Amino acid sequence: MTIYDLTLAELRDLLDRRELSAVEVTTAYLERIAETNPKLNSFITVCAETAKAEAEAADRAMAAGETKPLTGLPIAAKDIFNTAGVLTTCGSRILGNYTSPYDATAIARIKAQKAVIVGKLNMDEFAMGSSNENSAFGAVRNPWELSHVPGGSSGGSAACVAASQAAAALGTDTGGSIRQPAAYCSVVGLKPTYGRVSRFGVVAYASSLDQVGPITRDVRDCALMLQAIAGYDPADSTSVDTPAPDYQTGLTRDLKGLRIGLPQEYFIDGLDDDVRRAVEQATTTCRNLGAEIIDVSLPHTTYAVACYYLIATAEASSNLARYDGVRYGLRADQAANLIDMYMQSRAAGFGPEVKRRIMLGTYALSSGYYDAYYLKAQKVRTLIRQDFLDAFEKVDVLLTPVAPTPAFALGEKVNDPLQMYLSDIYTIPVNLAGTCAMSLPCGFSADGLPIGLQLIGKPFDEAAILSTAYAFEQATTWHQRKPQL
Amino acid sequence: MNEHYETVIGLEVHVQLTTRTKIFCGCSTEFGRTPNSQTCPVCLGLPGALPVLNRKAVEFAIRTGLATNCRIAPRSIFARKNYFYPDLPKGYQISQFELPVCEHGWLDIDLEDGGVKRIGITRAHMEEDAGKLIHGETPETAGSSLVDLNRACTPLLEIVSEPDMRSADQAIAYLKKLHQIVVYLGVCDGNLEEGSFRCDANVSVRPHGQKAFGTRAELKNINSFRFIKQAIEYEVERQIDLIESGGKVIQETRLFDSNTGMTRSMRGKEEAHDYRYFPDPDLVPLVISQEWIAEVRATLPELPEAKRRRFVEGLGLSTYDAEVLAADRKLADYFDACVTLAKDAKSCANWVMGEVLRKLKETDTAITSAPVTPEMLSGLLARIADETISGKIAKTVFEQMWQNGEPADRIIEAQGLKQVTDTGEIEGLVDQVIAAHPEQVSEYLSGKDKLIGFFVGKVMQASQGKANPGMVNQLLKKKLHG
């Protein structure tokens, strides 16, 4: 038994039976991180000291009979989550020296269960990117093929879980930033319904699209993590006051009576043959498990990417205005006057993709262009959401690819932002619709690169996709494969 | 002023709402604390922090909207107003743009000629205040600016009028009326100097009879009613002079300088910000139910105008007295309490406006902490009414009540101030006075009637003020002519 290869559920079992201590588990993971991180660069900060202290506290809690589902389990968080007393960079030079004074709600909730936070994970700067190449702290490498990207923006989170550097990770998903890297790294990633998990303390990229979710080894762990972080938070006005069901008990092994929809617009030119084959095979597996497969249409799919890049960039241009060098973060010290200070600080602090999106968004909101761009995009967004609601009149779950291709090579799309943007073509509509979706392993390409399957659920019906995913996972072995490092 | 031109004024008033905590976080709004001591991740604009709307601030906005005859929007939207400035921590101000909380209101103002004019209120929207910059005042900080974010995120209601005012006096009348209402409602402390009630004025001129508005200038930085009048009058002259000399007014923002009494250009239209307003995705639409509006309406106090009318029509006070007593809600409450107990509204008004106001001013005391309560004052008035004491003695008693906090009866009793109405006792004093002043008696008898006052005074003195003055007068006349 290798400690760091176990799932949350397996570790829980061993901890509960006192066969392992939280300190032993944490030590094993910290060693694993030290050994593998030079190859992957998935961590920006490793919290070795605090993690050991948290593990000791977890052991004490368990000894006192105060065990909660995540007590003593090693978890890492994307560096977009505020963590009190720890560097919170958001992958940006402008926050390169920023230590947060407070915990994000999601962090506070896992801390309340006495989980052990082993470190903060690399990411595309301000969650803008699909390859993790936009990080001020260097690119992350895909554990399955070090010359390839892990996906983005939660690239560090997916690589970390795939490489067994933590038992689970927290990520965020604005246009696919949990699901696409999960697919590229052959792990499970869930983007909950907008409002299901609090955004408080998550550095904002596009507020109406951002959502927190887990990345895990398997579906059961995913349910466990969602349980811990889901639920209303009075500090986030957009979090929704509906109770989260018990996700564990909903996990079943067959799909009898389940109606699965295949959106025709998702199986088009540009979809890689290996990916198409893997997803078709997955469809067959689901049918064999008793599901009914139905063709459906999401007619406004073709406008989703354009719509996303107007709304997300508009919100980002405003959300990132606070990084002005006045109160915290990078400040240019040679500035002659105030305007100069703003310009120099932001010029030096932001990377090229962030600058590109700030400019796009600023333009989209400008007087005289607002109606043609931002307002039009909001109307299109309503139509896209309606597409999903219409489809969910006929089916319970939608089944699609996560990304058109498997992971691409480092540097391959760096100079072609449009090609890069298209890698999120299947994930973006879900954020625009505000509903939930997950990515889970469903095969490998001829080159040995992982392929992910996307399951999309009705708003607030995470239970349905989790249980579908669980049945699929039980019938397949893809999730058991591990990369060789 | 050039008679060929008409002045057009619209006002934007920022009312700071007196909620205990800020509009989007739980920090205190108290004025004058140590810089940055009343801040948190939300009002500091730290990464990841999110706003949560203060329900009390919404209630105050509804109160103000109802009192200014506005329609309360069942659904309104918070929007971001984007611009960079060091006192604005998020790089945007959360405000309302397309759908404000209040619209289509009005206030009636009294004109100098006795007429009434209705001033339209276009809208009132909620927003957060910015912080404050302190520019290097000490040798160590010279050349730099310090940021204090205690004020950041305190709730404001911006009330925008129609361009309905035609003179500085009308503008002042509107402002004073609005000021009185928000203070009355308890939604604003009304302190102009501390910036709790701030006004920007949009001023333009046009030839009489012209329909189209002239180009307007927006005047900022005016923090007293006097300065507002000064600023508007200066600006009107400036614009007319400019037009008369063949120039053109340009649309711009101008700052008023209270030292020179002039306005100067701050920024032109070209330099105006493009605020890139858009709905704030961190806040959900503000939904206000009819039930909530009704609830707030039920708690509205009687407003100054209604109060004045009641004082004149119901209590028979003069317009002037009603005006003075209704000007301040707490004073009016005090007066109302007195009337309820003492019944005689006119004597209550005289005492409240006379002795009470005088002592408040003298001792710099708020009406709510006056040591003489309405109960005590009405106790004193009852002793005047039943002739236990004279009005003059009452003033002495009042003075002691104020100092010791004792009721009138106890003071009258303890000091034997009860009015002497015993005829025999007064007669004795009258006889003494007449006997002691033979010269004056003969002068009086030879026709110098005015000397009666002299004799009354002497008798009152001899009685230590306690003799009933009417009886003294009567007995004196009887004896002198005797």
CSV table of N, CA and C in Angstrom, one decimal, chain B residues 282-416:
chain,number,residue,atom,x,y,z
B,282,ASP,N,-22.1,40.7,-8.4
B,282,ASP,CA,-22.0,40.2,-7.0
B,282,ASP,C,-23.3,40.4,-6.2
B,283,LEU,N,-24.2,41.1,-6.7
B,283,LEU,CA,-25.4,41.4,-6.0
B,283,LEU,C,-26.6,41.0,-6.8
B,284,VAL,N,-27.6,40.5,-6.1
B,284,VAL,CA,-28.8,40.1,-6.8
B,284,VAL,C,-29.8,41.3,-6.9
B,285,PRO,N,-30.7,41.3,-7.8
B,285,PRO,CA,-31.7,42.4,-7.8
B,285,PRO,C,-32.3,42.7,-6.5
B,286,LEU,N,-32.5,44.0,-6.2
B,286,LEU,CA,-33.1,44.4,-4.9
B,286,LEU,C,-34.7,44.4,-5.1
B,287,VAL,N,-35.3,43.4,-4.5
B,287,VAL,CA,-36.8,43.3,-4.6
B,287,VAL,C,-37.4,43.8,-3.4
B,288,ILE,N,-38.3,44.8,-3.6
B,288,ILE,CA,-39.0,45.4,-2.4
B,288,ILE,C,-40.5,45.1,-2.6
B,289,SER,N,-41.1,44.4,-1.6
B,289,SER,CA,-42.5,44.0,-1.7
B,289,SER,C,-43.4,45.1,-1.3
B,290,GLN,N,-44.7,45.1,-1.8
B,290,GLN,CA,-45.6,46.1,-1.4
B,290,GLN,C,-45.8,46.1,0.1
B,291,GLU,N,-45.7,44.9,0.7
B,291,GLU,CA,-45.9,44.7,2.2
B,291,GLU,C,-44.8,45.5,2.9
B,292,TRP,N,-43.6,45.4,2.4
B,292,TRP,CA,-42.5,46.1,3.1
B,292,TRP,C,-42.7,47.6,2.9
B,293,ILE,N,-43.1,48.1,1.8
B,293,ILE,CA,-43.4,49.5,1.6
B,293,ILE,C,-44.4,50.0,2.6
B,294,ALA,N,-45.5,49.2,2.7
B,294,ALA,CA,-46.6,49.5,3.6
B,294,ALA,C,-46.1,49.6,5.0
B,295,GLU,N,-45.3,48.6,5.4
B,295,GLU,CA,-44.7,48.6,6.7
B,295,GLU,C,-43.9,49.9,7.0
B,296,VAL,N,-43.1,50.3,6.1
B,296,VAL,CA,-42.3,51.5,6.3
B,296,VAL,C,-43.2,52.7,6.3
B,297,ARG,N,-44.2,52.7,5.4
B,297,ARG,CA,-45.1,53.9,5.4
B,297,ARG,C,-45.8,54.1,6.7
B,298,ALA,N,-46.1,53.0,7.4
B,298,ALA,CA,-46.8,53.0,8.7
B,298,ALA,C,-45.9,53.6,9.8
B,299,THR,N,-44.6,53.6,9.6
B,299,THR,CA,-43.7,54.1,10.6
B,299,THR,C,-43.2,55.5,10.3
B,300,LEU,N,-43.7,56.1,9.2
B,300,LEU,CA,-43.3,57.4,8.8
B,300,LEU,C,-43.8,58.4,9.9
B,301,PRO,N,-42.9,59.3,10.3
B,301,PRO,CA,-43.4,60.3,11.3
B,301,PRO,C,-44.2,61.4,10.6
B,302,GLU,N,-44.9,62.2,11.3
B,302,GLU,CA,-45.6,63.4,10.8
B,302,GLU,C,-44.5,64.3,10.2
B,303,LEU,N,-44.6,64.7,9.0
B,303,LEU,CA,-43.5,65.5,8.4
B,303,LEU,C,-43.8,67.0,8.7
B,304,PRO,N,-42.7,67.8,8.6
B,304,PRO,CA,-42.7,69.2,9.1
B,304,PRO,C,-43.9,70.0,8.5
B,305,GLU,N,-44.2,69.7,7.3
B,305,GLU,CA,-45.3,70.5,6.7
B,305,GLU,C,-46.7,70.2,7.3
B,306,ALA,N,-46.9,68.9,7.5
B,306,ALA,CA,-48.2,68.5,8.2
B,306,ALA,C,-48.2,69.0,9.6
B,307,LYS,N,-47.1,69.0,10.2
B,307,LYS,CA,-47.0,69.5,11.6
B,307,LYS,C,-47.3,71.0,11.7
B,308,ARG,N,-46.7,71.7,10.8
B,308,ARG,CA,-47.0,73.2,10.8
B,308,ARG,C,-48.5,73.5,10.6
B,309,ARG,N,-49.0,72.7,9.7
B,309,ARG,CA,-50.5,72.9,9.4
B,309,ARG,C,-51.3,72.6,10.7
B,310,ARG,N,-51.0,71.5,11.3
B,310,ARG,CA,-51.7,71.2,12.6
B,310,ARG,C,-51.5,72.2,13.6
B,311,PHE,N,-50.3,72.7,13.8
B,311,PHE,CA,-50.1,73.7,14.8
B,311,PHE,C,-50.9,75.0,14.6
B,312,VAL,N,-51.0,75.4,13.3
B,312,VAL,CA,-51.7,76.6,13.0
B,312,VAL,C,-53.2,76.3,13.1
B,313,GLU,N,-53.7,75.3,12.3
B,313,GLU,CA,-55.1,75.1,12.2
B,313,GLU,C,-55.7,74.4,13.4
B,314,GLY,N,-55.0,73.5,14.0
B,314,GLY,CA,-55.5,72.8,15.2
B,314,GLY,C,-55.3,73.5,16.5
B,315,LEU,N,-54.1,74.1,16.6
B,315,LEU,CA,-53.8,74.6,17.9
B,315,LEU,C,-53.8,76.2,18.0
B,316,GLY,N,-54.1,76.8,16.8
B,316,GLY,CA,-54.2,78.2,16.8
B,316,GLY,C,-53.0,79.0,17.0
B,317,LEU,N,-51.8,78.4,16.7
B,317,LEU,CA,-50.5,79.1,16.8
B,317,LEU,C,-50.4,80.1,15.6
B,318,SER,N,-49.5,81.0,15.7
B,318,SER,CA,-49.2,81.9,14.6
B,318,SER,C,-48.3,81.1,13.6
B,319,THR,N,-48.3,81.5,12.4
B,319,THR,CA,-47.5,80.8,11.3
B,319,THR,C,-46.0,80.8,11.8
B,320,TYR,N,-45.6,81.9,12.4
B,320,TYR,CA,-44.2,82.0,12.8
B,320,TYR,C,-43.9,81.0,13.9
B,321,ASP,N,-44.7,80.9,14.9
B,321,ASP,CA,-44.5,80.0,16.0
B,321,ASP,C,-44.5,78.6,15.5
B,322,ALA,N,-45.5,78.3,14.6
B,322,ALA,CA,-45.6,76.9,14.1
B,322,ALA,C,-44.3,76.5,13.3
B,323,GLU,N,-43.8,77.5,12.6
B,323,GLU,CA,-42.6,77.3,11.8
B,323,GLU,C,-41.4,76.9,12.7
B,324,VAL,N,-41.2,77.7,13.8
B,324,VAL,CA,-40.1,77.5,14.7
B,324,VAL,C,-40.3,76.2,15.4
B,325,LEU,N,-41.4,75.9,15.9
B,325,LEU,CA,-41.6,74.7,16.7
B,325,LEU,C,-41.5,73.4,15.8
B,326,ALA,N,-41.9,73.5,14.5
B,326,ALA,CA,-41.9,72.3,13.7
B,326,ALA,C,-40.6,72.1,13.0
B,327,ALA,N,-39.7,73.1,13.1
B,327,ALA,CA,-38.4,73.0,12.4
B,327,ALA,C,-37.6,71.8,12.8
B,328,ASP,N,-37.7,71.5,14.1
B,328,ASP,CA,-36.9,70.4,14.6
B,328,ASP,C,-37.9,69.3,15.2
B,329,ARG,N,-37.7,68.1,14.8
B,329,ARG,CA,-38.7,67.1,15.2
B,329,ARG,C,-38.7,66.8,16.7
B,330,LYS,N,-37.6,66.9,17.3
B,330,LYS,CA,-37.5,66.6,18.7
B,330,LYS,C,-38.1,67.8,19.5
B,331,LEU,N,-37.9,69.0,19.0
B,331,LEU,CA,-38.5,70.2,19.7
B,331,LEU,C,-40.0,70.1,19.5
B,332,ALA,N,-40.5,69.7,18.3
B,332,ALA,CA,-41.9,69.6,18.1
B,332,ALA,C,-42.5,68.5,19.0
B,333,ASP,N,-41.8,67.4,19.2
B,333,ASP,CA,-42.3,66.3,20.0
B,333,ASP,C,-42.4,66.8,21.5
B,334,TYR,N,-41.4,67.6,21.9
B,334,TYR,CA,-41.4,68.2,23.3
B,334,TYR,C,-42.7,69.1,23.4
B,335,PHE,N,-42.8,69.9,22.4
B,335,PHE,CA,-44.0,70.9,22.5
B,335,PHE,C,-45.3,70.1,22.5
B,336,ASP,N,-45.4,69.1,21.6
B,336,ASP,CA,-46.6,68.3,21.6
B,336,ASP,C,-46.9,67.6,22.9
B,337,ALA,N,-45.9,67.2,23.6
B,337,ALA,CA,-46.0,66.5,24.9
B,337,ALA,C,-46.5,67.5,25.9
B,338,CYS,N,-46.0,68.7,25.9
B,338,CYS,CA,-46.5,69.8,26.8
B,338,CYS,C,-47.9,70.1,26.6
B,339,VAL,N,-48.3,70.2,25.3
B,339,VAL,CA,-49.7,70.6,25.0
B,339,VAL,C,-50.6,69.5,25.5
B,340,THR,N,-50.3,68.2,25.3
B,340,THR,CA,-51.1,67.1,25.7
B,340,THR,C,-51.4,67.2,27.2
B,341,LEU,N,-50.4,67.6,28.0
B,341,LEU,CA,-50.5,67.7,29.4
B,341,LEU,C,-51.1,69.0,29.9
B,342,ALA,N,-50.7,70.1,29.3
B,342,ALA,CA,-51.1,71.4,29.8
B,342,ALA,C,-52.3,72.0,29.1
B,343,LYS,N,-52.7,71.5,28.0
B,343,LYS,CA,-53.8,71.9,27.2
B,343,LYS,C,-53.6,73.3,26.5
B,344,ASP,N,-53.1,74.3,27.3
B,344,ASP,CA,-53.1,75.7,26.7
B,344,ASP,C,-51.9,75.8,25.7
B,345,ALA,N,-52.2,75.6,24.4
B,345,ALA,CA,-51.2,75.5,23.4
B,345,ALA,C,-50.4,76.8,23.3
B,346,LYS,N,-51.1,77.9,23.4
B,346,LYS,CA,-50.4,79.2,23.3
B,346,LYS,C,-49.3,79.4,24.4
B,347,SER,N,-49.7,79.1,25.6
B,347,SER,CA,-48.7,79.4,26.7
B,347,SER,C,-47.6,78.4,26.6
B,348,CYS,N,-47.9,77.1,26.1
B,348,CYS,CA,-46.9,76.1,25.9
B,348,CYS,C,-45.9,76.7,24.9
B,349,ALA,N,-46.4,77.2,23.8
B,349,ALA,CA,-45.6,77.7,22.7
B,349,ALA,C,-44.7,78.8,23.2
B,350,ASN,N,-45.3,79.7,24.0
B,350,ASN,CA,-44.5,80.8,24.5
B,350,ASN,C,-43.4,80.4,25.4
B,351,TRP,N,-43.7,79.4,26.3
B,351,TRP,CA,-42.7,78.9,27.2
B,351,TRP,C,-41.6,78.1,26.5
B,352,VAL,N,-42.0,77.2,25.5
B,352,VAL,CA,-41.0,76.4,24.8
B,352,VAL,C,-40.1,77.3,24.0
B,353,MET,N,-40.7,78.2,23.2
B,353,MET,CA,-39.9,79.1,22.4
B,353,MET,C,-39.1,80.1,23.2
B,354,GLY,N,-39.7,80.5,24.4
B,354,GLY,CA,-39.0,81.5,25.2
B,354,GLY,C,-37.9,80.9,26.1
B,355,GLU,N,-38.4,80.5,27.3
B,355,GLU,CA,-37.5,80.0,28.3
B,355,GLU,C,-36.7,78.8,27.9
B,356,VAL,N,-37.5,77.8,27.4
B,356,VAL,CA,-36.8,76.5,27.1
B,356,VAL,C,-35.7,76.7,26.0
B,357,LEU,N,-36.0,77.3,24.9
B,357,LEU,CA,-35.0,77.5,23.8
B,357,LEU,C,-33.9,78.3,24.4
B,358,ARG,N,-34.2,79.3,25.2
B,358,ARG,CA,-33.1,80.2,25.7
B,358,ARG,C,-32.1,79.3,26.5
B,359,LYS,N,-32.7,78.5,27.4
B,359,LYS,CA,-31.8,77.7,28.3
B,359,LYS,C,-31.0,76.7,27.5
B,360,LEU,N,-31.7,76.1,26.5
B,360,LEU,CA,-31.0,75.1,25.7
B,360,LEU,C,-29.8,75.7,25.0
B,361,LYS,N,-30.0,76.9,24.5
B,361,LYS,CA,-28.9,77.6,23.8
B,361,LYS,C,-27.8,78.0,24.8
B,362,GLU,N,-28.2,78.6,25.9
B,362,GLU,CA,-27.3,79.0,27.0
B,362,GLU,C,-26.4,77.9,27.5
B,363,THR,N,-27.0,76.7,27.6
B,363,THR,CA,-26.3,75.6,28.2
B,363,THR,C,-25.8,74.6,27.2
B,364,ASP,N,-26.1,74.9,25.9
B,364,ASP,CA,-25.7,74.0,24.8
B,364,ASP,C,-26.2,72.6,25.0
B,365,THR,N,-27.5,72.5,25.3
B,365,THR,CA,-28.1,71.2,25.6
B,365,THR,C,-29.1,70.8,24.5
B,366,ALA,N,-29.2,69.5,24.2
B,366,ALA,CA,-30.2,69.0,23.3
B,366,ALA,C,-31.5,69.0,23.9
B,367,ILE,N,-32.6,69.2,23.2
B,367,ILE,CA,-33.9,69.2,23.7
B,367,ILE,C,-34.2,67.9,24.4
B,368,THR,N,-33.7,66.8,23.9
B,368,THR,CA,-34.0,65.5,24.5
B,368,THR,C,-33.3,65.3,25.8
B,369,SER,N,-32.3,66.1,26.1
B,369,SER,CA,-31.7,66.0,27.5
B,369,SER,C,-32.0,67.2,28.4
B,370,ALA,N,-33.0,68.0,28.0
B,370,ALA,CA,-33.4,69.2,28.8
B,370,ALA,C,-33.8,68.7,30.2
B,371,PRO,N,-33.2,69.3,31.3
B,371,PRO,CA,-33.6,68.8,32.6
B,371,PRO,C,-35.1,69.1,33.0
B,372,VAL,N,-35.7,70.1,32.3
B,372,VAL,CA,-37.1,70.3,32.6
B,372,VAL,C,-37.9,69.5,31.5
B,373,THR,N,-38.5,68.5,31.9
B,373,THR,CA,-39.3,67.6,31.0
B,373,THR,C,-40.6,68.3,30.7
B,374,PRO,N,-41.3,67.8,29.6
B,374,PRO,CA,-42.7,68.3,29.4
B,374,PRO,C,-43.6,68.2,30.6
B,375,GLU,N,-43.4,67.1,31.3
B,375,GLU,CA,-44.2,66.9,32.5
B,375,GLU,C,-44.0,68.0,33.5
B,376,MET,N,-42.7,68.3,33.7
B,376,MET,CA,-42.3,69.3,34.7
B,376,MET,C,-42.8,70.7,34.2
B,377,LEU,N,-42.6,71.0,32.9
B,377,LEU,CA,-43.0,72.3,32.4
B,377,LEU,C,-44.6,72.5,32.6
B,378,SER,N,-45.3,71.4,32.2
B,378,SER,CA,-46.7,71.5,32.4
B,378,SER,C,-47.2,71.7,33.8
B,379,GLY,N,-46.4,71.1,34.7
B,379,GLY,CA,-46.6,71.3,36.2
B,379,GLY,C,-46.5,72.8,36.5
B,380,LEU,N,-45.5,73.4,36.0
B,380,LEU,CA,-45.3,74.8,36.2
B,380,LEU,C,-46.4,75.7,35.6
B,381,LEU,N,-46.8,75.3,34.4
B,381,LEU,CA,-47.8,76.1,33.7
B,381,LEU,C,-49.2,76.0,34.5
B,382,ALA,N,-49.4,74.9,35.1
B,382,ALA,CA,-50.6,74.7,35.9
B,382,ALA,C,-50.7,75.6,37.1
B,383,ARG,N,-49.5,75.9,37.7
B,383,ARG,CA,-49.4,76.8,38.8
B,383,ARG,C,-49.6,78.2,38.4
B,384,ILE,N,-49.3,78.5,37.2
B,384,ILE,CA,-49.6,79.9,36.7
B,384,ILE,C,-51.0,80.0,36.4
B,385,ALA,N,-51.6,78.9,35.8
B,385,ALA,CA,-53.0,79.0,35.4
B,385,ALA,C,-53.9,79.1,36.6
B,386,ASP,N,-53.5,78.4,37.7
B,386,ASP,CA,-54.4,78.5,38.9
B,386,ASP,C,-54.0,79.6,39.8
B,387,GLU,N,-53.1,80.5,39.3
B,387,GLU,CA,-52.7,81.7,40.0
B,387,GLU,C,-52.0,81.4,41.3
B,388,THR,N,-51.4,80.2,41.5
B,388,THR,CA,-50.6,80.0,42.6
B,388,THR,C,-49.3,80.9,42.6
B,389,ILE,N,-48.8,81.0,41.4
B,389,ILE,CA,-47.7,81.9,41.2
B,389,ILE,C,-47.9,82.8,40.1
B,390,SER,N,-47.2,83.9,40.0
B,390,SER,CA,-47.3,84.9,38.9
B,390,SER,C,-46.3,84.4,37.8
B,391,GLY,N,-46.5,84.9,36.6
B,391,GLY,CA,-45.6,84.6,35.5
B,391,GLY,C,-44.2,85.0,35.8
B,392,LYS,N,-44.0,86.0,36.6
B,392,LYS,CA,-42.7,86.5,36.9
B,392,LYS,C,-42.0,85.5,37.8
B,393,ILE,N,-42.7,85.1,38.9
B,393,ILE,CA,-42.1,84.2,39.8
B,393,ILE,C,-41.9,82.8,39.1
B,394,ALA,N,-42.8,82.5,38.1
B,394,ALA,CA,-42.6,81.3,37.4
B,394,ALA,C,-41.3,81.2,36.7
B,395,LYS,N,-40.8,82.3,36.2
B,395,LYS,CA,-39.5,82.3,35.5
B,395,LYS,C,-38.4,82.0,36.5
B,396,THR,N,-38.5,82.4,37.7
B,396,THR,CA,-37.5,82.1,38.8
B,396,THR,C,-37.6,80.6,39.1
B,397,VAL,N,-38.8,80.2,39.2
B,397,VAL,CA,-39.0,78.7,39.5
B,397,VAL,C,-38.5,77.9,38.4
B,398,PHE,N,-38.7,78.3,37.1
B,398,PHE,CA,-38.2,77.5,36.0
B,398,PHE,C,-36.7,77.4,36.0
B,399,GLU,N,-36.1,78.5,36.3
B,399,GLU,CA,-34.6,78.6,36.4
B,399,GLU,C,-34.1,77.5,37.4
B,400,GLN,N,-34.8,77.4,38.6
B,400,GLN,CA,-34.4,76.5,39.6
B,400,GLN,C,-34.7,75.0,39.2
B,401,MET,N,-35.8,74.9,38.5
B,401,MET,CA,-36.2,73.6,38.0
B,401,MET,C,-35.1,73.1,37.1
B,402,TRP,N,-34.6,74.0,36.2
B,402,TRP,CA,-33.6,73.6,35.2
B,402,TRP,C,-32.3,73.2,36.0
B,403,GLN,N,-32.0,74.0,37.1
B,403,GLN,CA,-30.7,73.7,37.8
B,403,GLN,C,-30.8,72.4,38.6
B,404,ASN,N,-31.9,72.3,39.3
B,404,ASN,CA,-32.0,71.2,40.3
B,404,ASN,C,-32.8,70.0,39.8
B,405,GLY,N,-33.5,70.2,38.7
B,405,GLY,CA,-34.3,69.0,38.2
B,405,GLY,C,-35.5,68.7,39.1
B,406,GLU,N,-35.9,69.7,40.0
B,406,GLU,CA,-37.0,69.5,40.9
B,406,GLU,C,-38.3,70.0,40.3
B,407,PRO,N,-39.4,69.3,40.6
B,407,PRO,CA,-40.7,69.8,40.1
B,407,PRO,C,-41.1,71.2,40.7
B,408,ALA,N,-41.9,71.9,39.9
B,408,ALA,CA,-42.3,73.3,40.3
B,408,ALA,C,-42.9,73.3,41.7
B,409,ASP,N,-43.8,72.4,42.0
B,409,ASP,CA,-44.5,72.4,43.3
B,409,ASP,C,-43.6,72.3,44.5
B,410,ARG,N,-42.6,71.5,44.3
B,410,ARG,CA,-41.6,71.4,45.4
B,410,ARG,C,-40.9,72.7,45.7
B,411,ILE,N,-40.5,73.3,44.6
B,411,ILE,CA,-39.7,74.6,44.7
B,411,ILE,C,-40.6,75.7,45.3
B,412,ILE,N,-41.9,75.7,44.8
B,412,ILE,CA,-42.8,76.8,45.3
B,412,ILE,C,-43.0,76.6,46.8
B,413,GLU,N,-43.2,75.3,47.1
B,413,GLU,CA,-43.5,75.0,48.5
B,413,GLU,C,-42.3,75.3,49.4
B,414,ALA,N,-41.2,74.8,49.0
B,414,ALA,CA,-40.0,74.9,49.9
B,414,ALA,C,-39.6,76.4,50.1
B,415,GLN,N,-39.8,77.2,49.1
B,415,GLN,CA,-39.3,78.6,49.2
B,415,GLN,C,-40.4,79.5,49.5
B,416,GLY,N,-41.6,79.0,49.7
B,416,GLY,CA,-42.7,79.9,50.1
B,416,GLY,C,-43.0,80.9,49.0
